[in-house]
Coordinates of C-alpha atoms in Angstrom, one line a residue:
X1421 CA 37.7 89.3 30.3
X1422 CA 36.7 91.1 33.4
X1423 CA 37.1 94.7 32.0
X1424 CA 34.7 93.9 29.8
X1425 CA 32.0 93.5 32.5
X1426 CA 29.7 96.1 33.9
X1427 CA 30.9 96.7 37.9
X1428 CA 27.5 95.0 38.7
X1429 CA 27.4 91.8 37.0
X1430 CA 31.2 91.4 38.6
X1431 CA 29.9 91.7 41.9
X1432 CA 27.4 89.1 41.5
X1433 CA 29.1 86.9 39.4
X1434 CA 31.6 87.6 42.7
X1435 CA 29.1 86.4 45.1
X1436 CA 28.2 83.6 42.9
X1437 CA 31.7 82.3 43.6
X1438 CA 31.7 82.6 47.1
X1439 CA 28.4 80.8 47.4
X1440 CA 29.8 78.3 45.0
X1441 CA 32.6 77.9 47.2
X1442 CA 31.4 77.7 50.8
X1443 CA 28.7 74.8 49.2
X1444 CA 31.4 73.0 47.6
X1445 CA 33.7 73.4 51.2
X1446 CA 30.6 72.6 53.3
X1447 CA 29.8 69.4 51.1
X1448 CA 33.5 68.0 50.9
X1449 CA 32.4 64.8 52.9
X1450 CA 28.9 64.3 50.8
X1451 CA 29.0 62.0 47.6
X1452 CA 28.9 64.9 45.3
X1453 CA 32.2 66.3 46.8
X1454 CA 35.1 64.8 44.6
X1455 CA 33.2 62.2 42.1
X1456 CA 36.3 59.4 41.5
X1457 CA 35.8 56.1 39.7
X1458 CA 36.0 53.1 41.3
X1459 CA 35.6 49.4 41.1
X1460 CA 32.3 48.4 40.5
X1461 CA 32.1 45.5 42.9
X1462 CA 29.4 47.6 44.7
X1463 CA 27.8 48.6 41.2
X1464 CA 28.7 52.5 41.8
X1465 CA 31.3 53.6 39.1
X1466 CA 31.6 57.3 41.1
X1467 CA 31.2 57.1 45.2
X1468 CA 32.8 59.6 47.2
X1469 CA 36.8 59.5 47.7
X1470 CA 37.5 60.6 51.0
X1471 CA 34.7 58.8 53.3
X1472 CA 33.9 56.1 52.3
X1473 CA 37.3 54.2 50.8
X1474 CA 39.1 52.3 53.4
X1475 CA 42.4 53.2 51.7
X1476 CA 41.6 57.0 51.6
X1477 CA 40.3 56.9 55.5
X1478 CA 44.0 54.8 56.2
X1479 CA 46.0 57.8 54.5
X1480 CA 43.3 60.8 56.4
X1481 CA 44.5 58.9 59.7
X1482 CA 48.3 59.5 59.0
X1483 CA 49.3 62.6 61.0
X1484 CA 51.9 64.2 59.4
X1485 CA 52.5 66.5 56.7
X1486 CA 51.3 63.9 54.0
X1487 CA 48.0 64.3 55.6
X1488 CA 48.3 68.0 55.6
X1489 CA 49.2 67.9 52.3
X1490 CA 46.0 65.7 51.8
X1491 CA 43.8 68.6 52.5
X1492 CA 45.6 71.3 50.9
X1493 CA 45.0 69.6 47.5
X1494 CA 41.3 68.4 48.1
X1495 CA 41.1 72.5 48.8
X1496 CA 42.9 73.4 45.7
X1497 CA 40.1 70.9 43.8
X1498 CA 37.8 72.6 45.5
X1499 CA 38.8 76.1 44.7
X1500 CA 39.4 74.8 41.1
X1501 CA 36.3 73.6 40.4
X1502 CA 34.0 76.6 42.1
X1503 CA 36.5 78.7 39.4
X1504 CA 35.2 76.2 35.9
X1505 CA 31.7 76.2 37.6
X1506 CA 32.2 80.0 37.4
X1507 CA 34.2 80.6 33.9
X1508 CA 31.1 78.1 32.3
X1509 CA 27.7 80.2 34.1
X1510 CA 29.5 83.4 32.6
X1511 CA 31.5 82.9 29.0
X1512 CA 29.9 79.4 28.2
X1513 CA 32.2 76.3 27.5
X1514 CA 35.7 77.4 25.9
X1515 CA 35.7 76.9 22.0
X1516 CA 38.3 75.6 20.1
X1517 CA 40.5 78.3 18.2
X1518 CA 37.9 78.7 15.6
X1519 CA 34.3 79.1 15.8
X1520 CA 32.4 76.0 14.7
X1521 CA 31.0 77.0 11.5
X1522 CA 28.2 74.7 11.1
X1523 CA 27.0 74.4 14.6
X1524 CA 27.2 78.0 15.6
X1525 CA 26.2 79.6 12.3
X1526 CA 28.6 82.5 12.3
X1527 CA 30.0 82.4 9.3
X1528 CA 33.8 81.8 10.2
X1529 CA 35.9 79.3 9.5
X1530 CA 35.1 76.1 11.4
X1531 CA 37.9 74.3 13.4
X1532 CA 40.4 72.6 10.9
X1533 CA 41.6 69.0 13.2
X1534 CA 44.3 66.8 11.7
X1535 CA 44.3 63.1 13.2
X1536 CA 47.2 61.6 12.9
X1537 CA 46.5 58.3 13.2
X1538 CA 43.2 58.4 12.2
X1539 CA 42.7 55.1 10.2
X1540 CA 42.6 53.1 13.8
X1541 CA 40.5 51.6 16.3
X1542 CA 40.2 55.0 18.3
X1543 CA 41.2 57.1 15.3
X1544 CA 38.9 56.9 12.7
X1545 CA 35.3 57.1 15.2
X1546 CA 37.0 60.1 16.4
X1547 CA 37.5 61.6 13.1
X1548 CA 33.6 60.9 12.0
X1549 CA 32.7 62.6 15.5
X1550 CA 34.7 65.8 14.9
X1551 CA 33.1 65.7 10.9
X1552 CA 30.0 65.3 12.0
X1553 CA 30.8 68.7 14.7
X1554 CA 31.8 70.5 12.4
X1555 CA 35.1 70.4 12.1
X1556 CA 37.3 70.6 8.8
X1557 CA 39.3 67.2 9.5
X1558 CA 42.0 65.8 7.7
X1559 CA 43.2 62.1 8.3
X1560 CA 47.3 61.4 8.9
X1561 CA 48.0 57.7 9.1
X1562 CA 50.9 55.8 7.4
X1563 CA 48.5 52.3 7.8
X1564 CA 51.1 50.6 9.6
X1565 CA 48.2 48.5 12.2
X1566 CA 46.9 47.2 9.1
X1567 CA 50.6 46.4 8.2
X1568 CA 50.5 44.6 11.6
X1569 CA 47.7 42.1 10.8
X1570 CA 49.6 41.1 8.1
X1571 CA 53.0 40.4 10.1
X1572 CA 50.8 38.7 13.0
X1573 CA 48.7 36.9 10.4
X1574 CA 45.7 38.5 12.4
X1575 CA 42.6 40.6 10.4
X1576 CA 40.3 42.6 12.4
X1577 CA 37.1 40.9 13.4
X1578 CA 34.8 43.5 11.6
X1579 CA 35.9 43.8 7.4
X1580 CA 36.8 47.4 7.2
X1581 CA 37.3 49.0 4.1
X1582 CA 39.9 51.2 2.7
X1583 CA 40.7 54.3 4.1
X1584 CA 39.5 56.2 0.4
X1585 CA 36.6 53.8 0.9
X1586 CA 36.3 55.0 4.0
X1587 CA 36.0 58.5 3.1
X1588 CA 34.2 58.5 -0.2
X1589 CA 31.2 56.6 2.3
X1590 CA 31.0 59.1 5.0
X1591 CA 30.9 62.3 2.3
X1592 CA 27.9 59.8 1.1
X1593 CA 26.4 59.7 4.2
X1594 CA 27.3 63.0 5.7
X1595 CA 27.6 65.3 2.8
X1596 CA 30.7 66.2 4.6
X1597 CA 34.1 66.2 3.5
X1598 CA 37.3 64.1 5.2
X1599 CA 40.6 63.9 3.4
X1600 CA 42.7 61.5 4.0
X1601 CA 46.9 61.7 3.6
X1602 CA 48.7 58.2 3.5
X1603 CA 52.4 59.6 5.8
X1604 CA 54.3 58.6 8.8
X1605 CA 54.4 61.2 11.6
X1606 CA 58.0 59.5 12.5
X1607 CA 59.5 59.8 8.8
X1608 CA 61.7 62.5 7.7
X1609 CA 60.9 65.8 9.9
X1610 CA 60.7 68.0 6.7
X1611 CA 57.5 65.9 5.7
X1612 CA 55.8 66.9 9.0
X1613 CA 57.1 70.5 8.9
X1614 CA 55.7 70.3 5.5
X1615 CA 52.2 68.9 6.4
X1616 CA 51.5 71.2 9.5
X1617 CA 52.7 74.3 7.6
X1618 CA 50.4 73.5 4.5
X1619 CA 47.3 72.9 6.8
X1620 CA 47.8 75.0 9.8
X1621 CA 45.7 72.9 12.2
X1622 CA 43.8 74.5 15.1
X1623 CA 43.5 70.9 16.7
X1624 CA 46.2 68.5 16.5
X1625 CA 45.0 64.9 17.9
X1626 CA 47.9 62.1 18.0
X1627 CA 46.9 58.8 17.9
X1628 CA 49.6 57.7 16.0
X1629 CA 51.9 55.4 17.7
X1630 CA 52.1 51.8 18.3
X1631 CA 49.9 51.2 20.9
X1632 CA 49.8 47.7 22.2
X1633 CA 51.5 46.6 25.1
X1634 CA 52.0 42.9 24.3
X1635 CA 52.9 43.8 20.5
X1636 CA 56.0 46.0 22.3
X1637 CA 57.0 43.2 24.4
X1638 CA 57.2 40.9 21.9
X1639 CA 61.1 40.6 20.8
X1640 CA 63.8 43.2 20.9
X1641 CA 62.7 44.4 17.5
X1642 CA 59.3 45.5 18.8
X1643 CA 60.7 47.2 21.5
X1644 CA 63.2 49.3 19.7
X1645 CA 60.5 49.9 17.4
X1646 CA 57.8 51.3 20.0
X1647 CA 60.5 53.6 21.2
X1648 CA 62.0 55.1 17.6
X1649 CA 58.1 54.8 16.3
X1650 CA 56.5 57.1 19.1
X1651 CA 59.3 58.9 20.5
X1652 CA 60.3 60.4 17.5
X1653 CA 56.6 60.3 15.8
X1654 CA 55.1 63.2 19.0
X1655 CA 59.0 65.1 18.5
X1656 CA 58.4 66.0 15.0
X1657 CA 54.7 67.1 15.4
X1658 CA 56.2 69.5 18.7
X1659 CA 58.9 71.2 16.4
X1660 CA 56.2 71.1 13.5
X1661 CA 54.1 73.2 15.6
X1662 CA 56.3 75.5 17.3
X1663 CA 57.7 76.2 14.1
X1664 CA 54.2 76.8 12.1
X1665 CA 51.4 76.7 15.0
X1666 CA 52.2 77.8 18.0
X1667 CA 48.7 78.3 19.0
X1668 CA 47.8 75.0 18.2
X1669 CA 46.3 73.2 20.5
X1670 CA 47.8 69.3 20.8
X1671 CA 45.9 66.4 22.1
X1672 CA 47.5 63.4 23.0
X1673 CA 46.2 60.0 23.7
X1674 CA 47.8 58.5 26.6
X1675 CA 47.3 55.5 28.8
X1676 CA 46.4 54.9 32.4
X1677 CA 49.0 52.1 32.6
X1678 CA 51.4 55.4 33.2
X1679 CA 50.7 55.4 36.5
X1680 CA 50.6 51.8 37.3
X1681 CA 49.1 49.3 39.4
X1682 CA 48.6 48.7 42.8
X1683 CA 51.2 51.8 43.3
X1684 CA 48.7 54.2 45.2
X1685 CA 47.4 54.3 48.8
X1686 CA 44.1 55.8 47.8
X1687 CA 42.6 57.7 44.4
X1688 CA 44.7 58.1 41.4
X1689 CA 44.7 62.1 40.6
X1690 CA 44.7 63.3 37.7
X1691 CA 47.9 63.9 36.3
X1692 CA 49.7 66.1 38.9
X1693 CA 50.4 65.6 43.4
X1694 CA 51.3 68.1 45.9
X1695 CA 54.1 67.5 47.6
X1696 CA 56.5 68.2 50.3
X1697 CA 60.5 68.2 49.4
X1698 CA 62.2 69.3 52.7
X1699 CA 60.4 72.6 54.0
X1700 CA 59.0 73.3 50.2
X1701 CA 55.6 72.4 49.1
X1702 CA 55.3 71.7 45.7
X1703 CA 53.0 70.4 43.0
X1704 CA 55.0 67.5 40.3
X1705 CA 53.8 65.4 37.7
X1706 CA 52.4 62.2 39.4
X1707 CA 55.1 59.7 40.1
X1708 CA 55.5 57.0 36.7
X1709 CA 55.2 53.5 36.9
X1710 CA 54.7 51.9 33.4
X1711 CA 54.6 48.2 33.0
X1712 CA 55.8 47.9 29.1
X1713 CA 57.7 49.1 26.4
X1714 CA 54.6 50.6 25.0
X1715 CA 53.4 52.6 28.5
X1716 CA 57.1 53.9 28.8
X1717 CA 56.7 55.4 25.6
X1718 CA 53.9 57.3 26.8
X1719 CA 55.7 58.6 30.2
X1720 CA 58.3 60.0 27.8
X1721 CA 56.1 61.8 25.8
X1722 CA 54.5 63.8 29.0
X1723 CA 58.3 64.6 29.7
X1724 CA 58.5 65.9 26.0
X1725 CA 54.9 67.7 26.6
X1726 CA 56.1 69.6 30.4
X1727 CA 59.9 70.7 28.5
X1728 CA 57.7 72.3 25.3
X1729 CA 55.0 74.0 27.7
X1730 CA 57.7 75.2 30.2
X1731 CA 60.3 77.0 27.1
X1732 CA 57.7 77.4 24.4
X1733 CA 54.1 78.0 26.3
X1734 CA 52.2 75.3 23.8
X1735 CA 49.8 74.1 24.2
X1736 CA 49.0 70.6 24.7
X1737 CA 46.5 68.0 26.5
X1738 CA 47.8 65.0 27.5
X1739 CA 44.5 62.2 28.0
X1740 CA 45.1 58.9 30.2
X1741 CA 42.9 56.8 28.8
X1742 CA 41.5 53.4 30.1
X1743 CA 40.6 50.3 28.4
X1744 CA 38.4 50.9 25.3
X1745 CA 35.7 48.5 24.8
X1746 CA 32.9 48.3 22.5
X1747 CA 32.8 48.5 18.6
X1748 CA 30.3 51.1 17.0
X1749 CA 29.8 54.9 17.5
X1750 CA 26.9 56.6 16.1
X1751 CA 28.4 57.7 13.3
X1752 CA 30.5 54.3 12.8
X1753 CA 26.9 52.8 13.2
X1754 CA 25.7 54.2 9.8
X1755 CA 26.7 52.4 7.2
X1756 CA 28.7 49.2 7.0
X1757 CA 31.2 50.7 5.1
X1758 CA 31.9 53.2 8.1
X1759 CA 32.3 49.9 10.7
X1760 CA 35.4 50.5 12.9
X1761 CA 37.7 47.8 13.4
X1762 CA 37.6 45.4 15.8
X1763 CA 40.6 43.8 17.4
X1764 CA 40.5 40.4 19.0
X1765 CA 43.9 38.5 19.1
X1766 CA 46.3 38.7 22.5
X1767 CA 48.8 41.5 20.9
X1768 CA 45.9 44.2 19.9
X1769 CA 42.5 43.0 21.4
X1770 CA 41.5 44.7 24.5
X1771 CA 40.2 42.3 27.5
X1772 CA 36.6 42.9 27.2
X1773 CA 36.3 42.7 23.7
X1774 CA 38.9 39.7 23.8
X1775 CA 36.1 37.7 26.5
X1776 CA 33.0 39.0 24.3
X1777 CA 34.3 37.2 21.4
X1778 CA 35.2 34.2 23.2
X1779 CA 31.7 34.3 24.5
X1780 CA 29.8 34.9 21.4
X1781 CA 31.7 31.4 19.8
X1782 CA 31.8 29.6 22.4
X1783 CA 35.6 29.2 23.1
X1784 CA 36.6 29.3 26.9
X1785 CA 36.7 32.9 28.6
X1786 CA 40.4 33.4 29.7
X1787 CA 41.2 35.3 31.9
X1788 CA 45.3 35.5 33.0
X1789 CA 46.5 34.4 36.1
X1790 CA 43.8 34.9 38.8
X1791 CA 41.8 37.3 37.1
X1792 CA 41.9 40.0 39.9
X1793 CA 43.5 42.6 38.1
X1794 CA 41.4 45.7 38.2
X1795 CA 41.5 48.1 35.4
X1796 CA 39.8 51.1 33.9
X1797 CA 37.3 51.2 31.1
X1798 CA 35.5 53.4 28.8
X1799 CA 33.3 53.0 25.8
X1800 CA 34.7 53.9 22.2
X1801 CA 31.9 56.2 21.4
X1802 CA 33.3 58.5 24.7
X1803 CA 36.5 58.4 23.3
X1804 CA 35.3 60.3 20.3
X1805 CA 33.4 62.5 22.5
X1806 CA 36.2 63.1 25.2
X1807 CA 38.2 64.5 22.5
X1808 CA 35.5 66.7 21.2
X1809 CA 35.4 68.1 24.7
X1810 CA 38.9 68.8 25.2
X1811 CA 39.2 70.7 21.4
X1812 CA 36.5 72.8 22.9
X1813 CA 38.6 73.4 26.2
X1814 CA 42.3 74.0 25.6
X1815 CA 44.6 75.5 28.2
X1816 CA 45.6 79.2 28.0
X1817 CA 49.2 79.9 26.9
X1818 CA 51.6 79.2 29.5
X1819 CA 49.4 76.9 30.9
X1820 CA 50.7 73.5 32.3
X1821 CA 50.4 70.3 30.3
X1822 CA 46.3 69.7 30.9
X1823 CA 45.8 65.7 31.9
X1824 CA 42.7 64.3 32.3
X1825 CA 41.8 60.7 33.0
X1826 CA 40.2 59.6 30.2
X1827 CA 38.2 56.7 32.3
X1828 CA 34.3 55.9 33.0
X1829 CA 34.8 52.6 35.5
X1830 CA 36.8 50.1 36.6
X1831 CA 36.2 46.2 36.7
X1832 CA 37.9 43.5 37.9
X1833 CA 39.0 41.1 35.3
X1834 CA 37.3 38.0 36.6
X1835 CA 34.3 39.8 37.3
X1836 CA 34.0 40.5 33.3
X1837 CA 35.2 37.3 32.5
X1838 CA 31.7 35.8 34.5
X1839 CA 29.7 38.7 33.0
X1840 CA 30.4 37.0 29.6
X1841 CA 29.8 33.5 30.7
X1842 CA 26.6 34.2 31.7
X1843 CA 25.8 36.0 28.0
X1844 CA 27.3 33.1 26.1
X1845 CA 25.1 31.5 23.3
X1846 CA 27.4 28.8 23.2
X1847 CA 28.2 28.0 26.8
X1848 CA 31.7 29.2 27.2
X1849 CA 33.3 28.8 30.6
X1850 CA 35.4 31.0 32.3
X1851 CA 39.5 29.3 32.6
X1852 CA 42.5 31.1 33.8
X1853 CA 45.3 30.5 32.2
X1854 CA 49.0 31.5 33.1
X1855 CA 49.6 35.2 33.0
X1856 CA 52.2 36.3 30.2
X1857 CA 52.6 39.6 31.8
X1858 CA 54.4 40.5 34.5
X1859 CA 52.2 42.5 37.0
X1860 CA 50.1 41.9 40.3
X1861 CA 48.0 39.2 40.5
X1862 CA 45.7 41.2 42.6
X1863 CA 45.1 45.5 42.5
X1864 CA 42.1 47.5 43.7
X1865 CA 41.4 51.1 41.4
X1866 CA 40.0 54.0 42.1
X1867 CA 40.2 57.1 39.5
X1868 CA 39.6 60.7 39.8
X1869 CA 38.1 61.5 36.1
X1870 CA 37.2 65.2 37.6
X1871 CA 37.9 67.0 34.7
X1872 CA 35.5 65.2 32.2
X1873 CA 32.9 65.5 34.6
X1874 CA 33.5 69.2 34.9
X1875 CA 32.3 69.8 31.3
X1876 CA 29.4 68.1 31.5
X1877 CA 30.7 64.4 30.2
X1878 CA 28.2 61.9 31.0
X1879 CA 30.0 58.2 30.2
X1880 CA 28.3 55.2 29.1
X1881 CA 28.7 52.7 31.5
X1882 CA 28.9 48.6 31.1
X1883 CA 26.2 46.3 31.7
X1884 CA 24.5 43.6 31.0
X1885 CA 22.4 44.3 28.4
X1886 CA 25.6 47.0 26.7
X1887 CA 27.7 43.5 26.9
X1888 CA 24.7 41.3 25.0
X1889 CA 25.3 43.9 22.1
X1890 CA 29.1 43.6 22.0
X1891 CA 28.8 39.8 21.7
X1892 CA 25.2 40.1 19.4
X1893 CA 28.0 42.6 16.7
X1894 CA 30.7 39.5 17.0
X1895 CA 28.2 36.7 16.3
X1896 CA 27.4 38.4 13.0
X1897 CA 31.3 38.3 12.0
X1898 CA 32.0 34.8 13.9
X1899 CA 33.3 33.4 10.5
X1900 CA 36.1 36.0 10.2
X1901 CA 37.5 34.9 13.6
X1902 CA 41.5 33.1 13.4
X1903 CA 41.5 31.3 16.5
X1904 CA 45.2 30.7 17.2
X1905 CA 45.6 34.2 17.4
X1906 CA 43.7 34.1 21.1
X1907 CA 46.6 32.6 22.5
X1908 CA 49.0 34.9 24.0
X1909 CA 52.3 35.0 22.1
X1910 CA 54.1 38.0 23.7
X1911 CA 55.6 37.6 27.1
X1912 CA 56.7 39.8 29.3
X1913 CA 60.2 37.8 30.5
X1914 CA 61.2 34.1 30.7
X1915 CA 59.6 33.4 33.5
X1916 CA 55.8 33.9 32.1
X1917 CA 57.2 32.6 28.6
X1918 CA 58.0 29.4 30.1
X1919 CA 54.5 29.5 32.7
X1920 CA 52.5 29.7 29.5
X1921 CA 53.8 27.1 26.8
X1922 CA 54.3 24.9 29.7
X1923 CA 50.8 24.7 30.3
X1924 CA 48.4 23.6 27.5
X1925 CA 45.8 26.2 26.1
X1926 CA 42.2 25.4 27.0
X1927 CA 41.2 28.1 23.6
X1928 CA 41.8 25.1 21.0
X1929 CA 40.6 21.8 23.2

């Protein structure tokens, strides 16, 4: 607080921020000024975003108010982040509501964190992470993706054990305690009003929803499922808090796909746009554009998440997250009973580790349509992390909804598709096969991921010798592998449904 500082170090921590400021204005044009994320056909995931992407220098050459606008918000980033430089060099990065017991040695009460959804493929590395930081964490998950394998006739690649299994391993390992409650989030409400009053979280971290796009396409079943699942799934745990927790602190895991493809003339921002509605400037939520059942779901929940902040002041985080690829986290890494699970089939298997596979055994890399789709990624073990950071930096009461892209790089589909060819033990060969999506065949991406970088978030990138160890992990489980499950068997309309089972599969030849 500044009535708590002496009136000289608020005059120098006042002329810190206006040096701060006038080297962050004089250095707007340099490569340091706005650090975005774009594709890496040049091999640079962050380059500068206003001179030297031809989309950017199209919209700077627009004179109207859009370009005016333009500035106005690059000056409001720039303001911003002179501010967190600011707020870190004096108080230190924000802590979660509690103090970390076991990292800061204080003697209080260290963070208590339910996941919900904690027995997934982002889930459960995230709850070792926040363990092994000290925080008390409990595990919410109703096992319904492992209900999935069994109604796809799918198994994760990696044999993952039990979720007491699970637990009993890492308080082993560890020495440290995780408990883990078998309930679904989108049950009755009393059993969630139950569960958050009993517990009291300081951190509430929601992975629990269905989260696959092609599993939500899949029939009318799915989708009416996605909906009820998710919808009603982040409702309950809002009333729950607001009734128990106000000062909670919710983070969500959400999806890039929110914003789309192909839909922007220039960077993605992160989360929110200024904008001009007849004489009024204004800042909204960035413009939707989902391209499933499954990303829809997540736009509604950021309309849940702005109503609850605007009448109720929680307060909540809302991460856009890219592709996740990669298996093992350090603590994952530790034991084999720990191993996270690893997804490889068309419903639930992201794209990289979907090619590694295929690489690693040989079977043709398969890329849909022309494989120019561009797309953002980030490792699993910066998952965990990213939602470390954010539990250690929640917005102030009647603060807006916080979003961050949740992103390291982009890649264009192709391009990773050849990465793996080249790695294959077996000689795989890259073959594009009819797309059962409906989306462009062709988008360039470029990401502000600002706020990450503000708190000192260093990403682990993808490259060559990052992808030999994906595929080395799959060889050793190449005998758990059901093959027919590579083929895509959701489709986004009649049109691709008919594209696809017109033309034969190259996976089994």
């Amino acid at each position: 607080m500044v009535s708590s500082w002496s009136k000289a170090s608020l005059a120098l921590n006042v002329a810190l921020a206006l040096v701060l400021l006038v080297g962050l204005s004089t250095r707007r044009h340099e490569s340091l000024a706005q650090p975005t994320m774009r594709s890496v056909q040049s091999r640079a995931a962050f380059l500068p975003a206003i001179s030297t992407r031809p989309s950017l220098r199209r919209f700077n050459r627009v004179p109207n108010s859009a370009s005016r606008t333009y500035n106005k918000l690059q000056r409001e980033m720039d303001d911003w982040m002179a501010s967190a430089a600011l707020r870190r060099a004096v108080e230190g990065p924000r802590r979660s509501a509690r103090v970390n017991a076991e990292t800061e040695g204080s003697g209080k009460a260290a963070p208590v964190s339910l996941v919900l959804g904690g027995d997934g493929f982002c889930g459960w590395p995230t709850a070792l992470h926040l363990s092994e930081n000290g925080h008390k964490v409990i595990i919410v998950d109703n096992l319904l993706r492992r209900k999935i394998d069994e109604e796809l006739g799918t198994q994760s690649l990696t044999p993952i054990s039990s979720p007491q299994e699970r637990v009993a391993a890492w308080k082993e390992i560890s020495g440290k305690d995780i408990e883990f409650i078998e309930m679904d989030v989108s049950g009755p409400l009393s059993d969630v009003m139950d569960l958050i009053g009993k517990y009291k979280p300081d951190n509430i971290i929601h992975f629990a929803e269905i989260r696959a796009a092609p599993y939500s396409m899949k029939t009318p079943a799915n989708k009416a499922e996605t909906v009820r699942n998710n919808l009603i799934g982040v409702h309950n745990v809002l009333i729950s808090m607001l009734e128990h927790v106000p000062d909670a602190h919710l983070i969500h895991l959400g999806t890039m796909g929110v914003y789309g493809y192909g839909t922007v003339d220039g960077a993605i921002p992160e989360g929110y746009v200024n904008v001009c509605m007849g004489s009024k400037e204004m800042e909204i939520v960035a413009p939707y554009h989902p391209g499933s059942v499954y990303h829809t779901t997540k736009c509604l929940d950021n309309v849940l998440f702005n109503f609850y902040v605007k009448n109720d002041q929680l307060r909540i985080t809302d991460l856009h997250q890219g592709i996740v690829w990669g298996v093992e986290t350090p603590e994952t890494a530790r034991d084999p009973r720990l191993v996270n699970r690893l997804d490889v089939d068309s419903d639930y298997g992201t794209v990289l580790n979907r090619f590694a596979v295929q690489s690693a055994l040989g079977l043709d890399i398969t890329p849909y349509g022309t494989g120019g789709q561009t797309r953002a990624f980030i490792n699993i073990a910066d998952t965990a992390r990213c939602i470390r950071i954010a539990t250690e930096n929640p917005p102030d009461h009647g603060e807006r909804v916080k979003i961050f892209n949740q992103v390291a790089e982009s890649h264009r589909v192709r391009d990773l598709a050849m990465m793996m060819e080249k790695l294959s033990p077996e000689g795989s060969k890259v073959t594009m096969i009819p797309n059962p999506r409906n989306e462009k065949s062709e988008n360039e991406l470029d990401v502000i991921n600002q706020n990450f970088r503000s708190f000192g978030w260093d990403p682990v990138l993808l490259d060559q010798g990052k992808a030999q160890e994906l595929v080395d992990t799959i060889v050793k489980y190449k005998d758990r592998l059901i093959v027919n499950n590579l083929n895509p068997t959701s489709f986004w309309g009649k049109k691709q449904e008919e594209a696809c089972t017109k033309t034969e599969s190259p996976i089994m030849a």
